[in-house]
XYZ file of C-alpha atoms in Angstrom:
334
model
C 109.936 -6.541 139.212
C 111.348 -8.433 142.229
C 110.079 -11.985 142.292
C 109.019 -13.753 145.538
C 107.598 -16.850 147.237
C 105.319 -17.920 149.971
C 105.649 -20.797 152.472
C 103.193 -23.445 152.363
C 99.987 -23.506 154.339
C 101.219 -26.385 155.796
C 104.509 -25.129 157.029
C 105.481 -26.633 160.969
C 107.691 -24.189 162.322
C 110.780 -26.946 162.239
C 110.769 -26.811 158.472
C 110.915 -23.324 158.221
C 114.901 -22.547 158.733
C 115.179 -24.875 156.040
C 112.668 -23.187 153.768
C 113.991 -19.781 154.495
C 117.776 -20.738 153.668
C 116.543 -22.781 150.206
C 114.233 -19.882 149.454
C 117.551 -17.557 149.657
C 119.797 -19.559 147.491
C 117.428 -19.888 144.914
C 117.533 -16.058 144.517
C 114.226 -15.073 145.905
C 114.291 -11.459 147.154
C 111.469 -12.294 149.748
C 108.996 -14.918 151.736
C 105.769 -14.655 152.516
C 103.628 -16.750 155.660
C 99.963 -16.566 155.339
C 97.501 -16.707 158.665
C 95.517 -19.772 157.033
C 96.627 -23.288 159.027
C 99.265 -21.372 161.394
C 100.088 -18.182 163.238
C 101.769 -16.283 160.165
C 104.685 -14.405 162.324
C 105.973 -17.377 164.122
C 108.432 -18.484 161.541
C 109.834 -14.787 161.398
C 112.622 -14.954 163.962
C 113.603 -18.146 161.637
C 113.671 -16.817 158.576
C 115.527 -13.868 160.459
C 118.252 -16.497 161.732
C 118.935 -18.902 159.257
C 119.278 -15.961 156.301
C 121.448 -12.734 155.656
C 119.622 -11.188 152.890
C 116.046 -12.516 152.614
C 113.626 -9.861 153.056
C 110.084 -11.472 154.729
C 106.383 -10.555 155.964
C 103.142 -11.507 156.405
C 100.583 -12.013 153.048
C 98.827 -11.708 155.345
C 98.154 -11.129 159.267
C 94.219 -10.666 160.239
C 94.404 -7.433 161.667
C 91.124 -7.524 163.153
C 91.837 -10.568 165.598
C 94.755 -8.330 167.163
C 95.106 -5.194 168.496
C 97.533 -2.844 167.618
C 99.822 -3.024 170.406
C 99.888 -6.417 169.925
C 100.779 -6.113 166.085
C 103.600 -3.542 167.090
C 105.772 -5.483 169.773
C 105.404 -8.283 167.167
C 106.830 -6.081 163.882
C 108.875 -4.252 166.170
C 110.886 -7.645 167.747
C 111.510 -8.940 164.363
C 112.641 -5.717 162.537
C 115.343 -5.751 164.931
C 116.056 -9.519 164.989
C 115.998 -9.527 161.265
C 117.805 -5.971 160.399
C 115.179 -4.474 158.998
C 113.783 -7.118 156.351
C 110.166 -7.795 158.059
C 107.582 -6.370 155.933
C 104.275 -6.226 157.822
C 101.445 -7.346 155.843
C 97.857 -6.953 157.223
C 94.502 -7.538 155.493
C 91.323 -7.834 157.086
C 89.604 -11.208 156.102
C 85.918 -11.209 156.038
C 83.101 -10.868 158.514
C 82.437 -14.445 158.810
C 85.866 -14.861 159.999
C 86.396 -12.641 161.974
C 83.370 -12.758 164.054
C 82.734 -16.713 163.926
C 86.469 -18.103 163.799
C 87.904 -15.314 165.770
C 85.204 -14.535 168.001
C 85.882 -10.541 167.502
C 83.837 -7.744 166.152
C 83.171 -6.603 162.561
C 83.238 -2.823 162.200
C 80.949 -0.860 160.639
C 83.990 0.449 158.196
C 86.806 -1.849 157.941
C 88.168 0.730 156.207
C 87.911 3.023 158.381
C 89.762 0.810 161.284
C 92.089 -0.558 159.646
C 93.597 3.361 159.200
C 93.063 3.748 162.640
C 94.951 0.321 163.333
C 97.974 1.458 161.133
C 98.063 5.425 162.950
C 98.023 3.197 165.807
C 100.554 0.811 165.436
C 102.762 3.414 164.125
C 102.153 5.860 167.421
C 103.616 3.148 169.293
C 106.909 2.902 166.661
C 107.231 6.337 166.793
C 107.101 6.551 170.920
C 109.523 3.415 170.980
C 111.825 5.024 168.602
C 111.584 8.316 170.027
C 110.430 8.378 173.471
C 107.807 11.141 172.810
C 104.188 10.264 174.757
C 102.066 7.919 174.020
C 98.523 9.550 172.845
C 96.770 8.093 170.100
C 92.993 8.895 170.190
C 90.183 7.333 167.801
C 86.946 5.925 167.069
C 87.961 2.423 167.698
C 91.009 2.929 170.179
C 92.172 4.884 172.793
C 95.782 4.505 173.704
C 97.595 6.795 176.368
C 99.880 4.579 178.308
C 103.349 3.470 177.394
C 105.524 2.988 181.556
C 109.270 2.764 180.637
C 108.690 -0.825 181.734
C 106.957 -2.230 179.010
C 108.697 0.433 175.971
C 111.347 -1.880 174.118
C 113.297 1.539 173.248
C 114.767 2.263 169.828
C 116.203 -0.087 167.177
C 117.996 0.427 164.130
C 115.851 -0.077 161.499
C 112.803 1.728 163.023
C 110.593 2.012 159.544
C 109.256 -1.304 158.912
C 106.897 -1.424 155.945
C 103.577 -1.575 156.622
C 101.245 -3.505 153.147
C 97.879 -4.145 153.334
C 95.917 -6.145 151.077
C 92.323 -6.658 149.643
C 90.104 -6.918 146.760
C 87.859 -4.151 146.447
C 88.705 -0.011 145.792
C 88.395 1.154 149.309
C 91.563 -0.992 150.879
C 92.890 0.068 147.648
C 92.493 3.881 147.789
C 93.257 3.487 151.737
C 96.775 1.510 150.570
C 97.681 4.715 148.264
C 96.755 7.039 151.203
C 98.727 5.449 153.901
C 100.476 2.306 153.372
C 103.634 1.699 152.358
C 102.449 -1.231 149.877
C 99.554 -3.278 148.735
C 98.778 -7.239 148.344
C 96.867 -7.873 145.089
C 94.263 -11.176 145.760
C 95.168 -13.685 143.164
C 91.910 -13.611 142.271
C 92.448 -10.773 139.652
C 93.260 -10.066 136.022
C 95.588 -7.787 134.502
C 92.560 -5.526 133.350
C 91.218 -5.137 137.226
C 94.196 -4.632 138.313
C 95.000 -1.897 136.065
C 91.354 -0.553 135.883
C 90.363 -0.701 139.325
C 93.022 -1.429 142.101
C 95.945 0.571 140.409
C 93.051 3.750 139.623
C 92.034 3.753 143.187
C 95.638 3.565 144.477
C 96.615 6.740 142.819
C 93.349 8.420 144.035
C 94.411 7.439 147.565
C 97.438 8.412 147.238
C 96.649 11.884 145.768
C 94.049 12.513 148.545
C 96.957 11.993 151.016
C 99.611 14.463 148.852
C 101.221 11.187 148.422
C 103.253 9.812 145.206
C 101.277 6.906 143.462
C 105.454 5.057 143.706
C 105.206 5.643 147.385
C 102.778 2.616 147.705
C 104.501 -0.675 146.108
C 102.309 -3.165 144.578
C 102.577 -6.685 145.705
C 100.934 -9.032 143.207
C 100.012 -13.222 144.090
C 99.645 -14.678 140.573
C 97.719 -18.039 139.489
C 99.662 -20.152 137.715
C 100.409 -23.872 136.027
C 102.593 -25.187 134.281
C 101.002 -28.288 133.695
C 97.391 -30.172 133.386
C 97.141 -31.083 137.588
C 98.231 -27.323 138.352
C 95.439 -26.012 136.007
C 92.919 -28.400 137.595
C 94.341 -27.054 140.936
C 93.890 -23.474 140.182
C 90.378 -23.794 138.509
C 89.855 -25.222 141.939
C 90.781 -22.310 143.658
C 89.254 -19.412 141.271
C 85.825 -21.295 141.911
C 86.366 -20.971 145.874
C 87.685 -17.377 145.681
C 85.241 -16.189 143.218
C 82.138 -17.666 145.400
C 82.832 -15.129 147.917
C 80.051 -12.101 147.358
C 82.857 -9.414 148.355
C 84.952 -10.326 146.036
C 82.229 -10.263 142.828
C 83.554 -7.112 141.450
C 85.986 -8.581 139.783
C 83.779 -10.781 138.014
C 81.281 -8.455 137.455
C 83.973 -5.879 135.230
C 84.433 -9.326 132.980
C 80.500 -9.787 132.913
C 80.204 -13.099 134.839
C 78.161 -12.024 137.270
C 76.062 -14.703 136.968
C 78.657 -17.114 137.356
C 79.762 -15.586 140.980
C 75.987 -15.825 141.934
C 76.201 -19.610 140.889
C 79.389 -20.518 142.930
C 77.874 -18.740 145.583
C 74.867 -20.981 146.047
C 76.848 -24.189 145.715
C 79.176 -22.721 148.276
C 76.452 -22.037 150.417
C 75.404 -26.022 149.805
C 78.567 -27.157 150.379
C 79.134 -28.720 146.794
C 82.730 -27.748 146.920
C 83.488 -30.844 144.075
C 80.740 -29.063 141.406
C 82.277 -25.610 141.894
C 85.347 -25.556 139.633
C 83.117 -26.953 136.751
C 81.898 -23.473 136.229
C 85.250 -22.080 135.813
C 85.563 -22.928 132.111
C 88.832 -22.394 130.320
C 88.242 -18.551 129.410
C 87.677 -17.765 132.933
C 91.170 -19.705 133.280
C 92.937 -18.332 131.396
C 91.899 -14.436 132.411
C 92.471 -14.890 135.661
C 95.708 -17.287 135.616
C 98.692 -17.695 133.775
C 99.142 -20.857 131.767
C 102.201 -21.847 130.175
C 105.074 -24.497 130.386
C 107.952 -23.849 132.744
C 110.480 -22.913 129.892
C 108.065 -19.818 128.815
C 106.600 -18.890 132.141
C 108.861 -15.795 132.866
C 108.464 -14.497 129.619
C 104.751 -14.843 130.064
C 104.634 -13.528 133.615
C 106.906 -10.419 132.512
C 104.602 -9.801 129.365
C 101.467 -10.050 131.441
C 102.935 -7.714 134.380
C 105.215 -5.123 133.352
C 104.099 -1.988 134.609
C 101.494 -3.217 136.728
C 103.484 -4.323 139.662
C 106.721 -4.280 141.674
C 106.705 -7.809 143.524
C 105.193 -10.812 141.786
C 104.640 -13.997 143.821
C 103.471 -17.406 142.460
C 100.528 -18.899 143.488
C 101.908 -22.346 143.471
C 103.556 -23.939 146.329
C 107.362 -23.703 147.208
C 108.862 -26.331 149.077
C 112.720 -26.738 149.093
C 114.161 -29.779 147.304
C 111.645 -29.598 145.145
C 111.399 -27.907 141.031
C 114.862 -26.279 142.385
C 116.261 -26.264 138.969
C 112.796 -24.812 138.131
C 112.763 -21.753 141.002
C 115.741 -21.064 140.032
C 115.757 -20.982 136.177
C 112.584 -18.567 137.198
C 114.521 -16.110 139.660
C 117.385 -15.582 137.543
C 114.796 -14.462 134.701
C 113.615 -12.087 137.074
C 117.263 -10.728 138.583
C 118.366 -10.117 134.954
């Protein structure tokens, strides 16, 4: 289990050599940007610079507010500035978002286009790399013209990972049938992840006469080591858990009822009432609660066997808990 962090949401891009370089001596194997405050790729040819070893990717890029041209100059530039450590992550957000922050259009199947997207983007890696035609042809895009002008041409690390990420069994099954890795939501438990995600992973995968181990899990974890982080992440379960796509995983605990309550208070705006319906057995299935001396021991107890990359859902900025990130990577390099 390779352990890894994620950049703030509040990351400017001048902080990020330093964040990269801190995030490498502290013995992370990889960093994660998020498209939440900023554009999640910009701090890639960074990270690329300022480290030798430090693998990085998105956690994730909205997929739906680019195309797939777009997404494949973009992995294809920093695989080659970088050596080969980007790790594409896509995922594709929810229709609100997509239609009323990024003015685009929801699809009937998301699954369905995000598999196109991914053919796609790898049609174009494969022409690149290659130089066989360009002729990709879909539902959703039609794409037939690659001039020697505008073709970057070959680089050496030419298969850059693609993960995608999401909630619910159909990203899942579609992440065991063609991607090369999946991002688990932190809003999970050991039980859906096992029951659910991980079942319709391997059904993907065998659909596509693929090995289950061909698809890597990626999991984000709630946790706290102390009171303000629990408050914190009872915070954030009641925000995640008031979305109606994401219900299932309530619903296999049998708090249905307690989704359909956050929901209406989201839907008010009473984001200060929300987190008083995440009492402490909701907590505690959904995050990880122990002090800092035990919280690898818990972590590894609570995810052995269930995933391959494990990233904190508490905030990493360099200069800061050092002493703890590292205590916590060297638990994890053992």
């Amino acid at each position: 289990m390779l352990l890894d962090a994620t950049l703030t949401y509040d990351l400017h891009l001048g902080a990020a050599p330093a964040a990269a370089r801190s995030a490498e001596n502290l013995g992370f194997n990889a960093v994660w940007t998020a498209e939440t405050r900023h554009d999640p790729f910009l701090p890639g040819p960074l990270i690329a610079e300022h480290t030798t070893r430090l693998k990085f990717g998105t956690a994730i890029a909205v997929s739906f507010a680019r195309s797939p041209a777009n997404l494949a100059y973009t992995a294809w530039d920093l695989a080659s500035a970088s050596g080969g450590r980007f790790i594409l992550g896509l995922g594709t957000q929810i229709r609100g978002h997509i239609t009323r922050r990024f003015g685009m259009a929801w699809p009937d199947s998301p699954v369905n286009k995000l598999r196109e997207q991914i053919q796609a983007i790898r049609s174009f890696w494969r022409t690149w790399q290659t130089g066989e035609r360009l002729n990709f042809r879909g539902e959703h895009y039609k794409l037939t013209l690659m001039s020697p002008f505008f073709d970057p041409g070959p680089i050496k690390n030419p298969d850059i990972p693609i993960f995608i990420a999401g909630v619910n069994t159909g990203m899942a099954a579609l992440a065991g049938e063609t991607a090369d890795g999946f991002h688990v939501h932190p809003l999970h438990s050991p039980r859906y992840l096992r029951e659910v995600l991980i079942k319709a992973i391997t059904k993907g995968a065998s659909r596509a006469g693929r090995s289950r181990s061909a698809c890597r899990i990626s999991t984000t974890v709630f946790a706290a080591t102390n009171k303000e982080e629990r408050e914190f992440i009872r915070q954030q379960i009641s925000f995640y858990a008031s979305t109606p796509s994401y219900r299932p995983v309530l619903s296999l605990h049998g708090w249905d009822d307690v989704g359909e309550a956050l929901s209406n208070l989201a839907a008010r705006q009473q984001w200060d009432e929300m987190p008083q319906l995440i009492d402490d057995t909701i907590l505690d299935t959904f995050a990880v609660i122990a002090p800092e001396s035990t919280l690898a021991g818990a972590l590894r107890d609570r995810y052995d066997g269930l995933t391959d990359r494990l990233t904190l859902y508490l905030p990493f900025q360099p200069g800061e808990r050092d002493r703890f990130w590292r205590e916590l990577t060297a638990a994890f390099n053992d």
